[in-house]
XYZ file of C-alpha atoms in Angstrom:
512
model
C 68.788 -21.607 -14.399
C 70.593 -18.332 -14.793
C 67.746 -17.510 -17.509
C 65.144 -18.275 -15.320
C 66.382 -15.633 -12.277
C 67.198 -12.870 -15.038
C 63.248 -13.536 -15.957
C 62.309 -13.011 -12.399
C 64.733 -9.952 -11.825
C 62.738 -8.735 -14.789
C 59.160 -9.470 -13.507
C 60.289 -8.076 -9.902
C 61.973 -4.639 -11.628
C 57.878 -4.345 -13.532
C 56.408 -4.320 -10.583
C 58.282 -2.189 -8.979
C 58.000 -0.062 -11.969
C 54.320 -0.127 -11.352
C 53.799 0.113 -7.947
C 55.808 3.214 -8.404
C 53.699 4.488 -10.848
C 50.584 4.174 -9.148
C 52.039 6.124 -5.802
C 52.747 8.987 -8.054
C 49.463 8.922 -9.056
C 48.054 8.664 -5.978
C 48.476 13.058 -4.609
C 47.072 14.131 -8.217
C 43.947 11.866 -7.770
C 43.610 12.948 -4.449
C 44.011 16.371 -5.219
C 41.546 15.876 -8.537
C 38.661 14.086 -6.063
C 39.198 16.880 -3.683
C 38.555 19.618 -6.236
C 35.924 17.538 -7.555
C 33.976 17.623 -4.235
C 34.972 20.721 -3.769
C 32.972 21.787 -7.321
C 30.256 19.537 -6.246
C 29.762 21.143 -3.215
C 29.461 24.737 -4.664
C 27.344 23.370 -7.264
C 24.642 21.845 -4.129
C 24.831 25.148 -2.313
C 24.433 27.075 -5.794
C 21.822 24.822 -6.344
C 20.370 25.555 -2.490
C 20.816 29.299 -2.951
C 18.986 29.166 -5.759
C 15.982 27.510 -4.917
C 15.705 29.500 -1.744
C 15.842 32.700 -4.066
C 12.504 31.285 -5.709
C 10.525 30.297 -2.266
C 11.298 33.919 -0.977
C 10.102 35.670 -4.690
C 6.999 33.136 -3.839
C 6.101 34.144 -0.607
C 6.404 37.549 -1.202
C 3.639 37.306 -4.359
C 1.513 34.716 -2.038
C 2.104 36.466 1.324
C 1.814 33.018 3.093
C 3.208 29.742 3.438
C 2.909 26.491 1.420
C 2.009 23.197 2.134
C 3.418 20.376 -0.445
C 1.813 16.354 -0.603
C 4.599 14.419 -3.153
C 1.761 12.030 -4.513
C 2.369 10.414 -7.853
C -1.159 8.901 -8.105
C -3.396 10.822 -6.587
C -6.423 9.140 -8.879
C -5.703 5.893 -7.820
C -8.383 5.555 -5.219
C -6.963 3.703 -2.612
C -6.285 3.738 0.950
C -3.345 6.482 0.577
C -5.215 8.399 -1.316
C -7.886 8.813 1.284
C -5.354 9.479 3.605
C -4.273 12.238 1.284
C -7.646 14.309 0.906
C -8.579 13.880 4.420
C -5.083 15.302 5.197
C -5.906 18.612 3.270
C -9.251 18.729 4.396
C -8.347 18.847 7.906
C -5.262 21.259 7.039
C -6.936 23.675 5.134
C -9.938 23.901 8.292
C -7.113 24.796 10.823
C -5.215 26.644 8.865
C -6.866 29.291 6.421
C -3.876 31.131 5.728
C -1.788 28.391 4.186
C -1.744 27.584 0.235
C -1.613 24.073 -0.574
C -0.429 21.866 -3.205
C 0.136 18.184 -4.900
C 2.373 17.179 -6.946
C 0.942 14.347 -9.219
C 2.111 12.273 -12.076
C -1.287 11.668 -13.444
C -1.554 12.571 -16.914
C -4.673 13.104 -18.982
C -7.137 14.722 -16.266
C -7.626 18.220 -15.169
C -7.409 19.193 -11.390
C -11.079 19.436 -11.424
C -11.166 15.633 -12.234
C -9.061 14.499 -9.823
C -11.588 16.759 -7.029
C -14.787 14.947 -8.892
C -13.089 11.614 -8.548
C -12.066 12.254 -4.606
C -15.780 13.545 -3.881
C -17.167 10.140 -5.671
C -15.094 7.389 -4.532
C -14.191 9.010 -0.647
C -16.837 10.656 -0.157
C -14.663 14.246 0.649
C -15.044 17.286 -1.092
C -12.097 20.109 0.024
C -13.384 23.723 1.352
C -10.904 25.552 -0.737
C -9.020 24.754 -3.889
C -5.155 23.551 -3.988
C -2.933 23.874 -6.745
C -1.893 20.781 -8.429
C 1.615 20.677 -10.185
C 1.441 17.674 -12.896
C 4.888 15.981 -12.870
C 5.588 14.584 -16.365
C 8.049 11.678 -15.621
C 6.507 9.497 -13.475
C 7.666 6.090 -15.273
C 10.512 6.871 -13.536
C 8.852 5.447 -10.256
C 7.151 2.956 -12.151
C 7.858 -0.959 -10.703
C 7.522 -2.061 -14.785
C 10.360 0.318 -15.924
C 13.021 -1.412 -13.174
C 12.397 -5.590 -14.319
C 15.850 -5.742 -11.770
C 16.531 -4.067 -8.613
C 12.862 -2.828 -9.061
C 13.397 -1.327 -5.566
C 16.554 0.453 -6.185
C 15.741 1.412 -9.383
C 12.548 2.656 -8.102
C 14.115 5.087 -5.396
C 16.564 6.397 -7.372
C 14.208 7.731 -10.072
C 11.758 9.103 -6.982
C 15.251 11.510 -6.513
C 14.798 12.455 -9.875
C 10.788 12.917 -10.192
C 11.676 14.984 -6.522
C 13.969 17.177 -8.445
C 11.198 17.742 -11.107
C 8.658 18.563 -8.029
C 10.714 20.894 -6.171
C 12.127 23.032 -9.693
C 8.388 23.478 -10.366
C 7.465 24.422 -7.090
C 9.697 24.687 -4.049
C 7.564 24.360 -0.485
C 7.657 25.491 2.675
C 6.782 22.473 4.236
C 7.285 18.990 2.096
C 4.967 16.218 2.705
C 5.705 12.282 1.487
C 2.446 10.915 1.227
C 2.990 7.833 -0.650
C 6.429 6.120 0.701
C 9.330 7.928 -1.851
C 11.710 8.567 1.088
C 14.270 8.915 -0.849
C 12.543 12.264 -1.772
C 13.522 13.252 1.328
C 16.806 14.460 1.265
C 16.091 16.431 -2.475
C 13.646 18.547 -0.533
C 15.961 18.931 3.151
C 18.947 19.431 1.790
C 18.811 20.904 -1.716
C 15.315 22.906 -1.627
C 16.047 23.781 2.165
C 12.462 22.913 3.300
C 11.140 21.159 6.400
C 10.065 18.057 5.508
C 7.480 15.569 6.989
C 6.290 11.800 5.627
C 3.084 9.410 6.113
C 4.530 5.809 5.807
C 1.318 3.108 5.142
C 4.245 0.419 4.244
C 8.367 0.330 4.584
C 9.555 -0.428 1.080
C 11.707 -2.663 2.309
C 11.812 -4.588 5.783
C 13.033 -7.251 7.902
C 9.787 -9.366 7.244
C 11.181 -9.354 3.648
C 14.166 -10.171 4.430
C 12.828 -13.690 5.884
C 11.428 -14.514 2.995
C 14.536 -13.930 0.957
C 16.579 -15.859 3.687
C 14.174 -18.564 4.314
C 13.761 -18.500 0.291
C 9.488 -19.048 0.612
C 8.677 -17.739 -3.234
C 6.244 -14.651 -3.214
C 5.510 -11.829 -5.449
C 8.144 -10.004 -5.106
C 10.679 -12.901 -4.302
C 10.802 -15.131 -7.717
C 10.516 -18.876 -8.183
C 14.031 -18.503 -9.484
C 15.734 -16.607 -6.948
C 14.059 -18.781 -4.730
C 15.035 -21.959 -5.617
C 18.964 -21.085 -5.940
C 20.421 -20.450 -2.484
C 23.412 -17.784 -4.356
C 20.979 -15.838 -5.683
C 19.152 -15.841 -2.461
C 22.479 -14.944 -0.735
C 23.017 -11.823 -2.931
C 19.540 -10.958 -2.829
C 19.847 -10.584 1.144
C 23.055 -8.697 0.922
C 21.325 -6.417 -1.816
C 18.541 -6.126 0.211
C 20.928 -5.231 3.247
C 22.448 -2.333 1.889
C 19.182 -1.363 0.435
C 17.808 -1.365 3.708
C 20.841 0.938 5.355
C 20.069 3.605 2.425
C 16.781 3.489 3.316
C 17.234 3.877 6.976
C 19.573 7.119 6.289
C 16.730 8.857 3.575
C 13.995 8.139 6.196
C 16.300 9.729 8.986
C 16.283 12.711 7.295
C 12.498 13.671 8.161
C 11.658 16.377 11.339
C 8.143 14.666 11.474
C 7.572 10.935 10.779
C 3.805 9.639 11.087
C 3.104 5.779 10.477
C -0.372 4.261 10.260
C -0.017 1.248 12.264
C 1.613 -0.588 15.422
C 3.293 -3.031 12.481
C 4.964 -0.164 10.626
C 5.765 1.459 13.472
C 8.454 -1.350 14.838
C 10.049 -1.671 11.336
C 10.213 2.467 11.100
C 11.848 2.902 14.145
C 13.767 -0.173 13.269
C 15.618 1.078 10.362
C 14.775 4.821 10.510
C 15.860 4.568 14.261
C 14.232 8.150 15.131
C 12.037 7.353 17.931
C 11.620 10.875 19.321
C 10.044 12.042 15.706
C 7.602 8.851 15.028
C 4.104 8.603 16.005
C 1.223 6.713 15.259
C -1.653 8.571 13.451
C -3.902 6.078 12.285
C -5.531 6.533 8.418
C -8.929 8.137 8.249
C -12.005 5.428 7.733
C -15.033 6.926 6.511
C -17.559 5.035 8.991
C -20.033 7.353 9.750
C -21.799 6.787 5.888
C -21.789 2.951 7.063
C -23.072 3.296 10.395
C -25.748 5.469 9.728
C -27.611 2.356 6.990
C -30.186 0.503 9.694
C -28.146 -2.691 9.780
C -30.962 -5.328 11.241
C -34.038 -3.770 9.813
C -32.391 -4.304 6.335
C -31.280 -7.929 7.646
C -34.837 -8.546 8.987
C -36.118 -7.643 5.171
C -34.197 -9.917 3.544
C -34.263 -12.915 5.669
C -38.167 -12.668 5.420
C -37.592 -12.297 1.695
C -35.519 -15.299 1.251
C -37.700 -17.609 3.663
C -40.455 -17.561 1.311
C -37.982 -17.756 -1.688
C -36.789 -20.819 -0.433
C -40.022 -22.056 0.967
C -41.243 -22.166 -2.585
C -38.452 -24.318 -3.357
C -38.134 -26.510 -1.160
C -40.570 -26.025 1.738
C -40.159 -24.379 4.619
C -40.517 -27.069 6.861
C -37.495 -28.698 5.360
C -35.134 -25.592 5.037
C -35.560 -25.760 8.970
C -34.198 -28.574 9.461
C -31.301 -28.268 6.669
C -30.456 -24.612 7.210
C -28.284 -25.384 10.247
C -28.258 -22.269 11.664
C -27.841 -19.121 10.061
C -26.263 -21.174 6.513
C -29.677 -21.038 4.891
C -31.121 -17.917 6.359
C -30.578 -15.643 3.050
C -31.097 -16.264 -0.419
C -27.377 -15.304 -1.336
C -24.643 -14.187 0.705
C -21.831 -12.015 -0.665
C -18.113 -11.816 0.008
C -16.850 -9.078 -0.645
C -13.341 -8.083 -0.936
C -11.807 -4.244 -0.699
C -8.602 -3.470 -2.108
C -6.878 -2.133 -5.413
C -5.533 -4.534 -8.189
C -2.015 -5.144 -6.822
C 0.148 -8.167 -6.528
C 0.173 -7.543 -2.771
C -3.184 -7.765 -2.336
C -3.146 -11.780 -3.440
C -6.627 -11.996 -5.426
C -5.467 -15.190 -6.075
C -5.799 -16.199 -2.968
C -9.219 -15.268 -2.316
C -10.460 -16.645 -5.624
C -8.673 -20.233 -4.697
C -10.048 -20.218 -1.099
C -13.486 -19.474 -2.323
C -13.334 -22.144 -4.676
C -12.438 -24.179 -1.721
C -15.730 -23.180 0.025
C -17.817 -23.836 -2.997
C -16.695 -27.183 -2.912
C -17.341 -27.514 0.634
C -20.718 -26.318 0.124
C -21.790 -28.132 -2.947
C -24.982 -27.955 -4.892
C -28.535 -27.275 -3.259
C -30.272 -24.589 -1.434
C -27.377 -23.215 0.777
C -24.666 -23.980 -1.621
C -22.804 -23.004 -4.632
C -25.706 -21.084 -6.221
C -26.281 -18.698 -2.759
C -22.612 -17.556 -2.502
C -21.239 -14.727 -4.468
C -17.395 -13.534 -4.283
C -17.342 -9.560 -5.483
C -13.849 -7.982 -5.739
C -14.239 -4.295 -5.887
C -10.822 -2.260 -6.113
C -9.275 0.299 -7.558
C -6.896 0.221 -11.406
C -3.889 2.682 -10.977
C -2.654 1.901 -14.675
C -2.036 -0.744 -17.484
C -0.158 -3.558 -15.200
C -3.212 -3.408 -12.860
C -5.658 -3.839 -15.726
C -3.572 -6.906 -17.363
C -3.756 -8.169 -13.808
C -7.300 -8.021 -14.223
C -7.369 -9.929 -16.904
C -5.434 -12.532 -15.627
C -7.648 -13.198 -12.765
C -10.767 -13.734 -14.904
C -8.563 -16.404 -16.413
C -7.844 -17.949 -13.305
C -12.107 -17.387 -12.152
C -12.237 -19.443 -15.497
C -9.957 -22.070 -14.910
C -11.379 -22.733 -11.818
C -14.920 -23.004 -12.694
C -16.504 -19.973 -10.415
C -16.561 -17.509 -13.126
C -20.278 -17.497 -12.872
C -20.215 -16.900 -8.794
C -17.392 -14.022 -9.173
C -18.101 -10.153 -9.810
C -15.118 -7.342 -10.941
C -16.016 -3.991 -9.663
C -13.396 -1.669 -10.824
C -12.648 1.771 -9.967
C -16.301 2.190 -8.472
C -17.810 5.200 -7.037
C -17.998 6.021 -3.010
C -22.157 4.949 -3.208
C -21.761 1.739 -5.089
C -18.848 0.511 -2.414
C -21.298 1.549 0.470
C -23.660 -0.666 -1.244
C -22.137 -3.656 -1.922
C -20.711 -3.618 1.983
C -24.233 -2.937 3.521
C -25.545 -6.014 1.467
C -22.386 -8.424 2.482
C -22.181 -10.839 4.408
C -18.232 -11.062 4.468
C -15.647 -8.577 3.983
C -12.708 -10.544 3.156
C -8.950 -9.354 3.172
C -5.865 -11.444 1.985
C -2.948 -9.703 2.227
C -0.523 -10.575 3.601
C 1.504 -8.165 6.212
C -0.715 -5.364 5.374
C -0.145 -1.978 6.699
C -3.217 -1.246 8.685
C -5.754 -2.399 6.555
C -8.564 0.711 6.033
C -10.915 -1.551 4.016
C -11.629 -4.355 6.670
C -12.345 -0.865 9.004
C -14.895 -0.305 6.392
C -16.295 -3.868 6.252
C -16.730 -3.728 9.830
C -18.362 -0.332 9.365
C -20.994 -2.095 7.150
C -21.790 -4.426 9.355
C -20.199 -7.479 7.783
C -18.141 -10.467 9.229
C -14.887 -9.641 8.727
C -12.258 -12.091 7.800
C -8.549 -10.872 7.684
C -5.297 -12.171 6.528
C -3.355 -13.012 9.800
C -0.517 -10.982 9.977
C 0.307 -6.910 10.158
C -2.162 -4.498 10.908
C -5.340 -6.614 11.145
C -4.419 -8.888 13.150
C -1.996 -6.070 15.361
C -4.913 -3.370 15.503
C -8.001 -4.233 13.845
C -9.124 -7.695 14.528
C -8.431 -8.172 17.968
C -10.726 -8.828 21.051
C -11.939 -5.585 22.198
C -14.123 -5.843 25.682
C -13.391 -9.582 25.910
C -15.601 -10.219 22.536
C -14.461 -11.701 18.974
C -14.214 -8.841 17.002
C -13.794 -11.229 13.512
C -12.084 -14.076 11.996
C -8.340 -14.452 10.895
C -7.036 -17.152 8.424
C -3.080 -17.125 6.519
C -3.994 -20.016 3.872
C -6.768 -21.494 1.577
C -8.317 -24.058 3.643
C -7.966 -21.861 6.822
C -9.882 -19.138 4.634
C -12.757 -21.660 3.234
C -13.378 -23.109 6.635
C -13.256 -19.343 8.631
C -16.060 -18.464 5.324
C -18.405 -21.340 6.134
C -17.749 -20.951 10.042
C -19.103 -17.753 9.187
C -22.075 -18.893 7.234
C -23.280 -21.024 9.994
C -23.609 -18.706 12.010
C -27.488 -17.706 12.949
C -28.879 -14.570 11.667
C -28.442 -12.866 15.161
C -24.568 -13.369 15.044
C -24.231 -11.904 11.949
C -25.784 -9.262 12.391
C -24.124 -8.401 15.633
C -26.910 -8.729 18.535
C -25.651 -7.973 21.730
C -27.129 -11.309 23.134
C -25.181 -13.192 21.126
C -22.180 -11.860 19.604
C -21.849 -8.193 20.183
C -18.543 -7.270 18.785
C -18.337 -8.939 15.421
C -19.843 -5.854 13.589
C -19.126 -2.983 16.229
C -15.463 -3.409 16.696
C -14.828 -0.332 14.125
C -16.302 2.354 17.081
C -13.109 0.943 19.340
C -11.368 3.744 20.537
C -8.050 4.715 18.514
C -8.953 3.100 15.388
């Protein structure tokens, strides 16, 4: 017994011993983090001083201010980068004394082939040049090089490619044009600029967080994490403070421009900087659509395919079988807008028009008239493997024959392939705003949209109490909305104002 207490005594005099030991500690380590700050501090506004040293020997050899778009890919030919050009366009018209510049991680291509590639895909050509700065460690914002906390990971090295940017060149004004807000702060705080940013999408927001919490797998929730309620649990947390960082880096902008009603509520809803957020909607090249005579081209080819199919089958009979506007052309198109991302859910549109094939069957009218043409946009390697993997799935499914890949395709071939459509389909979900179905609209094809974000907020709604085009979330809802569509008589489709007079004029709607 005695043994026993002088044991305890023992353990009780340790502890002491320790606790002790760690209080003395405690004034050096705070003195030690103080310093610390302290050095970090001096090192920031060294730092600061610095860079503000180089914008002033800058100005004084330019003898004007600069303009700076953060845009890692810059030839990737999407929507953002549309918004981009159009952005110095319009700039560099109202303000001839500014010098502009982008900072780009594209690798490989001069700044005269990045201005070819904007004048062939978009259309725009730029009335004076801009400087482009080529940043070489963009893998540091690439999704591939982060296979965990891809979104963290992601941010973190967009600091790092910011610090890159603003050594080489240090702005005036600071423009995110792609959605690194975590570049923010680099260029506010450290490079003392004024800063501005375009969101098209939050990287994270509460409409992920209800798939997490719900635990509904999608691309960017796994099967795994799914399935497991813990990991879902930590994911939500993670996703949580994510969100809070997020919220404070996006704070940090004096001008904040969204593209669409949906990213506006989840902007101000974890940004929380009403006061400094607008609404400028992304610039849709219409007029090169509008100006193709829709219904003389229609007329043409319905006259075309009646005595096609007369020949076939008689015209007597494709009368009575066409049901409307099913059988009125030879072969109707779907096509689909949109570069090669997960996001975009290919898949889906390749399942759902297998659906419709089947609904269709064999015959004049059926499989053999419908073709599915995916035209979008490659930013690298994981886009092109993607690819791949859809002709697998076109394959599996039997409809290789009846689906087209048109990648990276010039501004005259897209025009084309809309003004010959019949559909201009759009699956993803939650998307931004959504500038292709704008275009398909343009073109003069049915639009049908993914039911959810931007389309269905500020695109495909009833404008002048008339349908302005068709909304679906799943793959039967998607191969019925396609043959609802196909039904429909020549008239409808092509917009007549005595039958259906919004379906293909909804894109001249005020504000869009």
């Amino acid at each position: 017994m005695a043994g026993h207490e002088h044991h305890h005594h023992h353990l009780s005099l340790c502890f002491c011993d320790l606790m002790r030991l760690l209080w003395s500690l405690v004034v050096p380590c705070a003195y030690l983090s103080l310093l610390l700050t302290l050095v970090l501090l001096l090192l920031l506004l060294g730092l600061r001083v610095w860079l503000q040293g180089r914008r002033k020997a800058r100005r004084a050899q330019d003898g004007g201010p600069a303009v700076a778009f953060f845009h890692p890919y810059c030839s990737a030919g999407g929507g953002g980068e549309r918004v981009l050009w159009c952005s110095l366009r319009a700039l560099m018209n109202r303000y001839p004394g500014v010098s502009f510049v982008v900072y780009t991680g594209d690798q490989g291509v001069t700044g005269e082939q990045i201005l070819e590639g904007a004048r062939q895909r978009f259309n725009i050509t730029l009335p004076r040049p801009v400087t482009f700065i080529f940043l070489r460690h963009r893998i540091l914002v690439e999704a591939a090089s982060y296979p965990h906390f891809t979104l963290l990971g992601q941010s973190a090295g967009s600091m790092f490619l910011g610090w890159e940017a603003l050594t080489a060149f240090v702005p005036d004004l600071y423009v995110d044009s792609m959605g690194y807000a975590f570049t923010l702060p680099v260029f506010r705080y450290l490079g003392g600029c004024k800063v501005a940013s375009y969101v098209h999408y939050p990287t994270v927001s509460t409409d992920m967080l209800s798939v997490v919490r719900e635990r509904n797998p999608r691309f960017n929730n796994a099967d795994f994490i799914s399935r497991n309620p813990v990991l879902s649990a930590v994911k939500v947390v993670y996703y949580c403070c994510f969100a809070l960082l997020y919220g404070l880096a996006g704070s940090c902008s004096d001008v904040i421009m969204v593209n669409s009603t949906w990213t506006l509520g989840h902007i101000l809803a974890l940004w929380r900087s009403p006061s400094r957020t607008s609404i400028v909607y992304p610039p849709c090249d219409v007029r090169a659509f509008l100006d193709v005579p829709l219904e003389e081209e229609e007329e043409d080819e319905m006259e075309e395919g009646w005595e096609e199919l007369g020949r076939e089958v008689g015209s007597g009979e494709e009368e009575e079988e066409g049901g409307g506007g099913g059988g009125d052309r030879k072969c109707h198109s779907i096509v689909s807008v949109g570069q090669f991302r997960p996001e975009k859910d290919h898949r889906l549109q390749i399942r759902a028009f297998r659906k419709l094939l089947d609904r269709r069957g064999e015959g004049p009218g059926g499989r053999e008239s419908l073709r599915l043409v995916l035209i979008g946009g490659c930013r690298n390697q994981e886009d092109e493997e993607r690819v791949l993997m859809l002709r697998g799935l076109c394959q599996e499914l039997g409809v290789s024959d009846r689906v087209d890949f048109k990648l990276n395709v010039p501004f005259e071939e897209l025009k084309r392939e809309l003004v010959d459509a019949t559909i201009g389909l759009h699956t993803m979900w939650n998307e931004h705003f959504g500038i292709g179905v704008v275009e398909c609209m343009a073109a003069g094809t049915i639009v049908l949209a993914h039911k959810s974000g931007g389309p269905k907020l500020d695109i495909v709604v009833p404008y002048e109490g008339e349908q302005t085009g068709f909304l679906a979330d799943s793959e039967d809802s998607y191969a019925a909305a396609m043959e609802t569509i196909l039904a429909l008589s020549p008239a409808a489709q092509t917009g007549d104002p005595t039958e259906r007079p919004a379906l293909c004029g909804a894109v001249l709607r005020p504000g869009v």
